[in-house]
């Protein structure tokens, strides 16, 4: 369900979420007004407005908590992608110290690794199916190539050490981005934020049960706020999925310059 929704363009995501929120508010309005017409209006309108403020604060805190988590995951994922690209670029530059054949082979391996990242890793991360069990063949070959070099002189010895370190850094960054690609808001958290939004809408409808016009306006305003909050969270729930998902541009730049 979430993957289907996130695969839509941004405009359609906004439309779907807002439509669902307005539908929920509409159902609440009809139910409360129906019960009010049957003689329960005094019961509803006697509810204390003071309870609405703490409910709103709790809803805001939950939204802020969820937003903070997904923005943190997005930052970690972007850093991992940048580190991976930077490390592979550094490996290409360090290979210049060695023979022409080593230099050429390292560039080919890095180019193949970037192609594998773009064509294999990114679709899998978008779908949440990326696995650490798959070994990146080109990077593995690049690491073996670095280990099997026979450096001459202190300069090449240091270059080999740095080359191995940069390739290992790229492998670590790849592992980190795959791990982060599985991060998402679980069903319990989604249920909590939606249920609290439902309670707030229901409480607003009950408070204005005697004034249908006021109830409609209040419900419409708060339903919009709830919908926008859900869109904010949903659009960046998964770092590599959706219209705002992280793209492999830094890695593609490496392939272009390798």
PDB file of C-alpha atoms in Angstrom:
ATOM      1  CA  UNK A   1       0.000   0.000   0.000  1.00  0.00           C
ATOM      2  CA  UNK A   2       2.713   2.483   0.991  1.00  0.00           C
ATOM      3  CA  UNK A   3       4.890   1.541  -2.009  1.00  0.00           C
ATOM      4  CA  UNK A   4       1.943   2.070  -4.355  1.00  0.00           C
ATOM      5  CA  UNK A   5       1.202   5.459  -2.854  1.00  0.00           C
ATOM      6  CA  UNK A   6       4.834   6.589  -2.880  1.00  0.00           C
ATOM      7  CA  UNK A   7       5.185   5.606  -6.530  1.00  0.00           C
ATOM      8  CA  UNK A   8       2.656   8.289  -7.477  1.00  0.00           C
ATOM      9  CA  UNK A   9       3.661  11.833  -8.510  1.00  0.00           C
ATOM     10  CA  UNK A  10       3.761  14.384  -5.700  1.00  0.00           C
ATOM     11  CA  UNK A  11       0.504  16.043  -6.782  1.00  0.00           C
ATOM     12  CA  UNK A  12      -1.369  12.734  -6.721  1.00  0.00           C
ATOM     13  CA  UNK A  13       0.049  11.868  -3.292  1.00  0.00           C
ATOM     14  CA  UNK A  14      -1.286  15.175  -1.975  1.00  0.00           C
ATOM     15  CA  UNK A  15      -4.678  14.578  -3.599  1.00  0.00           C
ATOM     16  CA  UNK A  16      -5.017  11.011  -2.289  1.00  0.00           C
ATOM     17  CA  UNK A  17      -3.998  11.833   1.285  1.00  0.00           C
ATOM     18  CA  UNK A  18      -6.137  14.971   1.512  1.00  0.00           C
ATOM     19  CA  UNK A  19      -9.106  13.168  -0.035  1.00  0.00           C
ATOM     20  CA  UNK A  20      -8.785  10.358   2.529  1.00  0.00           C
ATOM     21  CA  UNK A  21      -8.501  12.886   5.375  1.00  0.00           C
ATOM     22  CA  UNK A  22     -11.524  14.859   4.181  1.00  0.00           C
ATOM     23  CA  UNK A  23     -13.478  11.620   3.804  1.00  0.00           C
ATOM     24  CA  UNK A  24     -12.670  10.714   7.406  1.00  0.00           C
ATOM     25  CA  UNK A  25     -13.730  14.176   8.556  1.00  0.00           C
ATOM     26  CA  UNK A  26     -16.937  13.868   6.509  1.00  0.00           C
ATOM     27  CA  UNK A  27     -17.842  10.546   8.099  1.00  0.00           C
ATOM     28  CA  UNK A  28     -17.192  11.975  11.562  1.00  0.00           C
ATOM     29  CA  UNK A  29     -19.361  15.004  10.748  1.00  0.00           C
ATOM     30  CA  UNK A  30     -22.272  12.895   9.519  1.00  0.00           C
ATOM     31  CA  UNK A  31     -22.131  10.541  12.509  1.00  0.00           C
ATOM     32  CA  UNK A  32     -21.893  13.317  15.111  1.00  0.00           C
ATOM     33  CA  UNK A  33     -24.616  15.413  13.485  1.00  0.00           C
ATOM     34  CA  UNK A  34     -26.825  12.353  13.196  1.00  0.00           C
ATOM     35  CA  UNK A  35     -26.406  11.574  16.874  1.00  0.00           C
ATOM     36  CA  UNK A  36     -26.917  15.241  17.740  1.00  0.00           C
ATOM     37  CA  UNK A  37     -30.226  15.299  15.872  1.00  0.00           C
ATOM     38  CA  UNK A  38     -31.389  12.320  17.917  1.00  0.00           C
ATOM     39  CA  UNK A  39     -31.142  14.313  21.153  1.00  0.00           C
ATOM     40  CA  UNK A  40     -27.479  14.107  22.146  1.00  0.00           C
ATOM     41  CA  UNK A  41     -26.531  17.668  21.198  1.00  0.00           C
ATOM     42  CA  UNK A  42     -26.354  18.873  24.805  1.00  0.00           C
ATOM     43  CA  UNK A  43     -24.058  16.001  25.725  1.00  0.00           C
ATOM     44  CA  UNK A  44     -21.659  16.846  22.895  1.00  0.00           C
ATOM     45  CA  UNK A  45     -21.622  20.605  23.397  1.00  0.00           C
ATOM     46  CA  UNK A  46     -20.978  20.248  27.118  1.00  0.00           C
ATOM     47  CA  UNK A  47     -17.525  18.826  26.411  1.00  0.00           C
ATOM     48  CA  UNK A  48     -14.762  21.061  27.748  1.00  0.00           C
ATOM     49  CA  UNK A  49     -12.780  22.973  25.070  1.00  0.00           C
ATOM     50  CA  UNK A  50      -9.766  22.764  27.375  1.00  0.00           C
ATOM     51  CA  UNK A  51      -9.165  19.147  26.391  1.00  0.00           C
ATOM     52  CA  UNK A  52      -8.617  20.098  22.753  1.00  0.00           C
ATOM     53  CA  UNK A  53      -5.356  21.940  23.456  1.00  0.00           C
ATOM     54  CA  UNK A  54      -3.474  19.030  25.088  1.00  0.00           C
ATOM     55  CA  UNK A  55      -4.721  16.673  22.371  1.00  0.00           C
ATOM     56  CA  UNK A  56      -3.382  19.061  19.742  1.00  0.00           C
ATOM     57  CA  UNK A  57      -0.052  19.322  21.550  1.00  0.00           C
ATOM     58  CA  UNK A  58       0.276  15.524  21.709  1.00  0.00           C
ATOM     59  CA  UNK A  59      -0.550  15.246  17.994  1.00  0.00           C
ATOM     60  CA  UNK A  60       2.044  17.915  17.179  1.00  0.00           C
ATOM     61  CA  UNK A  61       4.701  16.183  19.276  1.00  0.00           C
ATOM     62  CA  UNK A  62       4.069  12.849  17.575  1.00  0.00           C
ATOM     63  CA  UNK A  63       4.310  14.440  14.129  1.00  0.00           C
ATOM     64  CA  UNK A  64       7.533  16.234  15.138  1.00  0.00           C
ATOM     65  CA  UNK A  65       8.970  12.983  16.537  1.00  0.00           C
ATOM     66  CA  UNK A  66       8.215  11.048  13.347  1.00  0.00           C
ATOM     67  CA  UNK A  67       9.466  13.853  11.106  1.00  0.00           C
ATOM     68  CA  UNK A  68      12.702  14.107  13.070  1.00  0.00           C
ATOM     69  CA  UNK A  69      13.319  10.387  12.640  1.00  0.00           C
ATOM     70  CA  UNK A  70      12.744  10.299   8.894  1.00  0.00           C
ATOM     71  CA  UNK A  71      14.836  13.430   8.292  1.00  0.00           C
ATOM     72  CA  UNK A  72      17.651  11.892  10.312  1.00  0.00           C
ATOM     73  CA  UNK A  73      17.469   8.698   8.228  1.00  0.00           C
ATOM     74  CA  UNK A  74      17.481  10.741   5.015  1.00  0.00           C
ATOM     75  CA  UNK A  75      20.573  12.624   6.182  1.00  0.00           C
ATOM     76  CA  UNK A  76      22.380   9.379   7.072  1.00  0.00           C
ATOM     77  CA  UNK A  77      21.467   7.863   3.707  1.00  0.00           C
ATOM     78  CA  UNK A  78      22.660  10.908   1.750  1.00  0.00           C
ATOM     79  CA  UNK A  79      25.923  10.956   3.695  1.00  0.00           C
ATOM     80  CA  UNK A  80      26.457   7.260   2.930  1.00  0.00           C
ATOM     81  CA  UNK A  81      25.908   7.824  -0.802  1.00  0.00           C
ATOM     82  CA  UNK A  82      28.272  10.802  -0.836  1.00  0.00           C
ATOM     83  CA  UNK A  83      30.911   8.858   1.110  1.00  0.00           C
ATOM     84  CA  UNK A  84      30.648   5.904  -1.249  1.00  0.00           C
ATOM     85  CA  UNK A  85      31.073   8.141  -4.283  1.00  0.00           C
ATOM     86  CA  UNK A  86      33.944  10.072  -2.698  1.00  0.00           C
ATOM     87  CA  UNK A  87      35.762   6.880  -1.701  1.00  0.00           C
ATOM     88  CA  UNK A  88      35.485   5.335  -5.158  1.00  0.00           C
ATOM     89  CA  UNK A  89      36.675   8.559  -6.755  1.00  0.00           C
ATOM     90  CA  UNK A  90      39.641   8.604  -4.382  1.00  0.00           C
ATOM     91  CA  UNK A  91      40.408   4.982  -5.323  1.00  0.00           C
ATOM     92  CA  UNK A  92      40.481   5.965  -8.991  1.00  0.00           C
ATOM     93  CA  UNK A  93      42.874   8.837  -8.294  1.00  0.00           C
ATOM     94  CA  UNK A  94      45.150   6.678  -6.136  1.00  0.00           C
ATOM     95  CA  UNK A  95      45.383   4.065  -8.895  1.00  0.00           C
ATOM     96  CA  UNK A  96      47.191   6.664 -11.013  1.00  0.00           C
ATOM     97  CA  UNK A  97      50.271   6.036  -8.885  1.00  0.00           C
ATOM     98  CA  UNK A  98      50.593   2.515 -10.287  1.00  0.00           C
ATOM     99  CA  UNK A  99      50.975   1.045 -13.760  1.00  0.00           C
ATOM    100  CA  UNK A 100      48.755   1.901 -16.706  1.00  0.00           C
ATOM    101  CA  UNK A 101      47.105  -1.531 -16.607  1.00  0.00           C
ATOM    102  CA  UNK A 102      46.241  -1.094 -12.906  1.00  0.00           C
ATOM    103  CA  UNK A 103      44.905   2.382 -13.569  1.00  0.00           C
ATOM    104  CA  UNK A 104      42.738   1.146 -16.449  1.00  0.00           C
ATOM    105  CA  UNK A 105      41.427  -1.880 -14.555  1.00  0.00           C
ATOM    106  CA  UNK A 106      40.512   0.198 -11.501  1.00  0.00           C
ATOM    107  CA  UNK A 107      38.536   2.627 -13.646  1.00  0.00           C
ATOM    108  CA  UNK A 108      36.675  -0.212 -15.335  1.00  0.00           C
ATOM    109  CA  UNK A 109      35.810  -1.812 -11.986  1.00  0.00           C
ATOM    110  CA  UNK A 110      34.582   1.470 -10.509  1.00  0.00           C
ATOM    111  CA  UNK A 111      32.467   2.123 -13.611  1.00  0.00           C
ATOM    112  CA  UNK A 112      30.945  -1.354 -13.392  1.00  0.00           C
ATOM    113  CA  UNK A 113      30.244  -0.875  -9.693  1.00  0.00           C
ATOM    114  CA  UNK A 114      28.411   2.394 -10.317  1.00  0.00           C
ATOM    115  CA  UNK A 115      26.373   0.719 -13.063  1.00  0.00           C
ATOM    116  CA  UNK A 116      25.453  -2.094 -10.657  1.00  0.00           C
ATOM    117  CA  UNK A 117      24.507   0.436  -7.971  1.00  0.00           C
ATOM    118  CA  UNK A 118      22.201   2.328 -10.332  1.00  0.00           C
ATOM    119  CA  UNK A 119      20.591  -0.645 -12.094  1.00  0.00           C
ATOM    120  CA  UNK A 120      20.417  -3.160  -9.222  1.00  0.00           C
ATOM    121  CA  UNK A 121      20.807  -1.520  -5.821  1.00  0.00           C
ATOM    122  CA  UNK A 122      18.600   1.533  -6.345  1.00  0.00           C
ATOM    123  CA  UNK A 123      15.476  -0.321  -7.596  1.00  0.00           C
ATOM    124  CA  UNK A 124      15.893  -2.808  -4.738  1.00  0.00           C
ATOM    125  CA  UNK A 125      16.270  -0.012  -2.172  1.00  0.00           C
ATOM    126  CA  UNK A 126      13.206   1.758  -3.528  1.00  0.00           C
ATOM    127  CA  UNK A 127      11.208  -1.450  -3.052  1.00  0.00           C
ATOM    128  CA  UNK A 128      12.752  -2.187   0.341  1.00  0.00           C
ATOM    129  CA  UNK A 129      14.228  -5.479  -0.904  1.00  0.00           C
ATOM    130  CA  UNK A 130      17.942  -4.614  -0.963  1.00  0.00           C
ATOM    131  CA  UNK A 131      20.019  -7.199   0.862  1.00  0.00           C
ATOM    132  CA  UNK A 132      23.497  -7.259   2.355  1.00  0.00           C
ATOM    133  CA  UNK A 133      23.839 -10.871   1.220  1.00  0.00           C
ATOM    134  CA  UNK A 134      24.593  -9.734  -2.300  1.00  0.00           C
ATOM    135  CA  UNK A 135      28.323  -9.105  -2.664  1.00  0.00           C
ATOM    136  CA  UNK A 136      29.281  -6.142  -4.884  1.00  0.00           C
ATOM    137  CA  UNK A 137      31.437  -7.969  -7.420  1.00  0.00           C
ATOM    138  CA  UNK A 138      33.315  -5.009  -8.938  1.00  0.00           C
ATOM    139  CA  UNK A 139      34.231  -3.541  -5.534  1.00  0.00           C
ATOM    140  CA  UNK A 140      35.329  -6.972  -4.342  1.00  0.00           C
ATOM    141  CA  UNK A 141      37.545  -7.311  -7.410  1.00  0.00           C
ATOM    142  CA  UNK A 142      38.903  -3.793  -6.839  1.00  0.00           C
ATOM    143  CA  UNK A 143      39.810  -4.685  -3.269  1.00  0.00           C
ATOM    144  CA  UNK A 144      41.589  -7.857  -4.397  1.00  0.00           C
ATOM    145  CA  UNK A 145      43.410  -5.861  -7.069  1.00  0.00           C
ATOM    146  CA  UNK A 146      44.625  -3.411  -4.431  1.00  0.00           C
ATOM    147  CA  UNK A 147      45.764  -6.212  -2.130  1.00  0.00           C
ATOM    148  CA  UNK A 148      47.697  -7.975  -4.898  1.00  0.00           C
ATOM    149  CA  UNK A 149      49.676  -4.931  -5.985  1.00  0.00           C
ATOM    150  CA  UNK A 150      53.449  -5.022  -5.594  1.00  0.00           C
ATOM    151  CA  UNK A 151      54.403  -1.474  -4.615  1.00  0.00           C
ATOM    152  CA  UNK A 152      57.888  -0.120  -5.184  1.00  0.00           C
ATOM    153  CA  UNK A 153      59.103   2.550  -2.856  1.00  0.00           C
ATOM    154  CA  UNK A 154      57.485   4.329   0.054  1.00  0.00           C
ATOM    155  CA  UNK A 155      55.165   6.348  -2.205  1.00  0.00           C
ATOM    156  CA  UNK A 156      53.505   3.317  -3.756  1.00  0.00           C
ATOM    157  CA  UNK A 157      53.348   1.539  -0.384  1.00  0.00           C
ATOM    158  CA  UNK A 158      51.422   4.465   1.105  1.00  0.00           C
ATOM    159  CA  UNK A 159      49.233   4.696  -2.018  1.00  0.00           C
ATOM    160  CA  UNK A 160      48.368   0.998  -1.729  1.00  0.00           C
ATOM    161  CA  UNK A 161      47.419   1.422   1.930  1.00  0.00           C
ATOM    162  CA  UNK A 162      45.210   4.391   1.098  1.00  0.00           C
ATOM    163  CA  UNK A 163      43.714   2.558  -1.881  1.00  0.00           C
ATOM    164  CA  UNK A 164      42.669  -0.398   0.277  1.00  0.00           C
ATOM    165  CA  UNK A 165      41.261   1.984   2.896  1.00  0.00           C
ATOM    166  CA  UNK A 166      39.167   3.894   0.343  1.00  0.00           C
ATOM    167  CA  UNK A 167      37.698   0.742  -1.178  1.00  0.00           C
ATOM    168  CA  UNK A 168      36.813  -0.555   2.290  1.00  0.00           C
ATOM    169  CA  UNK A 169      35.212   2.831   3.029  1.00  0.00           C
ATOM    170  CA  UNK A 170      33.093   2.488  -0.118  1.00  0.00           C
ATOM    171  CA  UNK A 171      32.006  -0.999   0.971  1.00  0.00           C
ATOM    172  CA  UNK A 172      31.087   0.291   4.440  1.00  0.00           C
ATOM    173  CA  UNK A 173      29.096   3.191   2.956  1.00  0.00           C
ATOM    174  CA  UNK A 174      27.229   0.804   0.659  1.00  0.00           C
ATOM    175  CA  UNK A 175      26.312  -1.398   3.610  1.00  0.00           C
ATOM    176  CA  UNK A 176      25.082   1.642   5.534  1.00  0.00           C
ATOM    177  CA  UNK A 177      22.842   2.920   2.728  1.00  0.00           C
ATOM    178  CA  UNK A 178      21.307  -0.541   2.282  1.00  0.00           C
ATOM    179  CA  UNK A 179      20.600  -0.789   6.008  1.00  0.00           C
ATOM    180  CA  UNK A 180      19.040   2.682   6.069  1.00  0.00           C
ATOM    181  CA  UNK A 181      16.932   1.851   2.995  1.00  0.00           C
ATOM    182  CA  UNK A 182      14.908  -0.519   5.186  1.00  0.00           C
ATOM    183  CA  UNK A 183      14.065   2.191   7.715  1.00  0.00           C
ATOM    184  CA  UNK A 184      10.421   3.233   7.717  1.00  0.00           C
ATOM    185  CA  UNK A 185       7.618   4.179  10.076  1.00  0.00           C
ATOM    186  CA  UNK A 186       6.049   0.986  11.350  1.00  0.00           C
ATOM    187  CA  UNK A 187       2.332   0.193  11.441  1.00  0.00           C
ATOM    188  CA  UNK A 188       2.002   0.967  15.162  1.00  0.00           C
ATOM    189  CA  UNK A 189       3.285   4.536  14.705  1.00  0.00           C
ATOM    190  CA  UNK A 190       1.069   5.092  11.680  1.00  0.00           C
ATOM    191  CA  UNK A 191      -1.922   3.819  13.644  1.00  0.00           C
ATOM    192  CA  UNK A 192      -1.065   6.122  16.543  1.00  0.00           C
ATOM    193  CA  UNK A 193      -0.816   9.334  14.509  1.00  0.00           C
ATOM    194  CA  UNK A 194      -3.937   8.544  12.415  1.00  0.00           C
ATOM    195  CA  UNK A 195      -5.954   7.506  15.493  1.00  0.00           C
ATOM    196  CA  UNK A 196      -4.996  10.701  17.312  1.00  0.00           C
ATOM    197  CA  UNK A 197      -5.978  12.778  14.284  1.00  0.00           C
ATOM    198  CA  UNK A 198      -9.307  10.947  14.240  1.00  0.00           C
ATOM    199  CA  UNK A 199      -9.886  11.715  17.923  1.00  0.00           C
ATOM    200  CA  UNK A 200      -9.142  15.392  17.391  1.00  0.00           C
ATOM    201  CA  UNK A 201     -11.556  15.611  14.480  1.00  0.00           C
ATOM    202  CA  UNK A 202     -14.229  13.794  16.460  1.00  0.00           C
ATOM    203  CA  UNK A 203     -13.738  16.087  19.458  1.00  0.00           C
ATOM    204  CA  UNK A 204     -14.004  19.199  17.282  1.00  0.00           C
ATOM    205  CA  UNK A 205     -17.208  17.880  15.703  1.00  0.00           C
ATOM    206  CA  UNK A 206     -18.709  17.157  19.128  1.00  0.00           C
ATOM    207  CA  UNK A 207     -17.849  20.611  20.461  1.00  0.00           C
ATOM    208  CA  UNK A 208     -19.672  22.267  17.539  1.00  0.00           C
ATOM    209  CA  UNK A 209     -22.508  19.769  17.273  1.00  0.00           C
ATOM    210  CA  UNK A 210     -25.097  22.509  17.748  1.00  0.00           C
ATOM    211  CA  UNK A 211     -23.660  24.648  14.927  1.00  0.00           C
ATOM    212  CA  UNK A 212     -23.345  22.695  11.698  1.00  0.00           C
ATOM    213  CA  UNK A 213     -21.695  25.484   9.729  1.00  0.00           C
ATOM    214  CA  UNK A 214     -19.059  26.105  12.396  1.00  0.00           C
ATOM    215  CA  UNK A 215     -18.439  22.371  12.682  1.00  0.00           C
ATOM    216  CA  UNK A 216     -17.890  22.036   8.923  1.00  0.00           C
ATOM    217  CA  UNK A 217     -15.405  24.914   8.840  1.00  0.00           C
ATOM    218  CA  UNK A 218     -13.497  23.713  11.914  1.00  0.00           C
ATOM    219  CA  UNK A 219     -13.349  20.143  10.615  1.00  0.00           C
ATOM    220  CA  UNK A 220     -12.186  21.287   7.171  1.00  0.00           C
ATOM    221  CA  UNK A 221      -9.387  23.395   8.638  1.00  0.00           C
ATOM    222  CA  UNK A 222      -8.114  20.738  11.002  1.00  0.00           C
ATOM    223  CA  UNK A 223      -8.540  17.938   8.429  1.00  0.00           C
ATOM    224  CA  UNK A 224      -6.292  19.952   6.101  1.00  0.00           C
ATOM    225  CA  UNK A 225      -3.708  20.308   8.873  1.00  0.00           C
ATOM    226  CA  UNK A 226      -3.826  16.560   9.589  1.00  0.00           C
ATOM    227  CA  UNK A 227      -3.562  15.732   5.878  1.00  0.00           C
ATOM    228  CA  UNK A 228      -0.581  18.019   5.343  1.00  0.00           C
ATOM    229  CA  UNK A 229       1.149  16.509   8.382  1.00  0.00           C
ATOM    230  CA  UNK A 230       0.629  13.004   6.983  1.00  0.00           C
ATOM    231  CA  UNK A 231       1.919  14.119   3.569  1.00  0.00           C
ATOM    232  CA  UNK A 232       5.008  15.599   5.207  1.00  0.00           C
ATOM    233  CA  UNK A 233       5.757  12.304   6.934  1.00  0.00           C
ATOM    234  CA  UNK A 234       4.744  10.020   4.077  1.00  0.00           C
ATOM    235  CA  UNK A 235       6.688  11.805   1.346  1.00  0.00           C
ATOM    236  CA  UNK A 236      10.001  11.119   3.113  1.00  0.00           C
ATOM    237  CA  UNK A 237       9.137   7.963   5.040  1.00  0.00           C
ATOM    238  CA  UNK A 238      11.704   5.922   3.108  1.00  0.00           C
ATOM    239  CA  UNK A 239      15.011   7.567   2.123  1.00  0.00           C
ATOM    240  CA  UNK A 240      15.212   6.061  -1.374  1.00  0.00           C
ATOM    241  CA  UNK A 241      11.499   5.836  -2.236  1.00  0.00           C
ATOM    242  CA  UNK A 242       9.057   8.391  -3.560  1.00  0.00           C
ATOM    243  CA  UNK A 243       9.441  11.697  -5.373  1.00  0.00           C
ATOM    244  CA  UNK A 244      11.878  13.006  -2.757  1.00  0.00           C
ATOM    245  CA  UNK A 245      13.943   9.815  -2.570  1.00  0.00           C
ATOM    246  CA  UNK A 246      17.731  10.059  -2.731  1.00  0.00           C
ATOM    247  CA  UNK A 247      19.065   9.658  -6.255  1.00  0.00           C
ATOM    248  CA  UNK A 248      22.390   8.042  -7.307  1.00  0.00           C
ATOM    249  CA  UNK A 249      23.629  11.278  -8.904  1.00  0.00           C
ATOM    250  CA  UNK A 250      26.929  11.433  -6.916  1.00  0.00           C
ATOM    251  CA  UNK A 251      27.781   7.905  -8.052  1.00  0.00           C
ATOM    252  CA  UNK A 252      26.843   8.613 -11.651  1.00  0.00           C
ATOM    253  CA  UNK A 253      29.176  11.605 -11.608  1.00  0.00           C
ATOM    254  CA  UNK A 254      31.988   9.227 -10.667  1.00  0.00           C
ATOM    255  CA  UNK A 255      31.260   7.002 -13.648  1.00  0.00           C
ATOM    256  CA  UNK A 256      31.279  10.012 -15.958  1.00  0.00           C
ATOM    257  CA  UNK A 257      34.675  11.182 -14.714  1.00  0.00           C
ATOM    258  CA  UNK A 258      36.304   7.802 -14.165  1.00  0.00           C
TER     259      UNK A 258
END
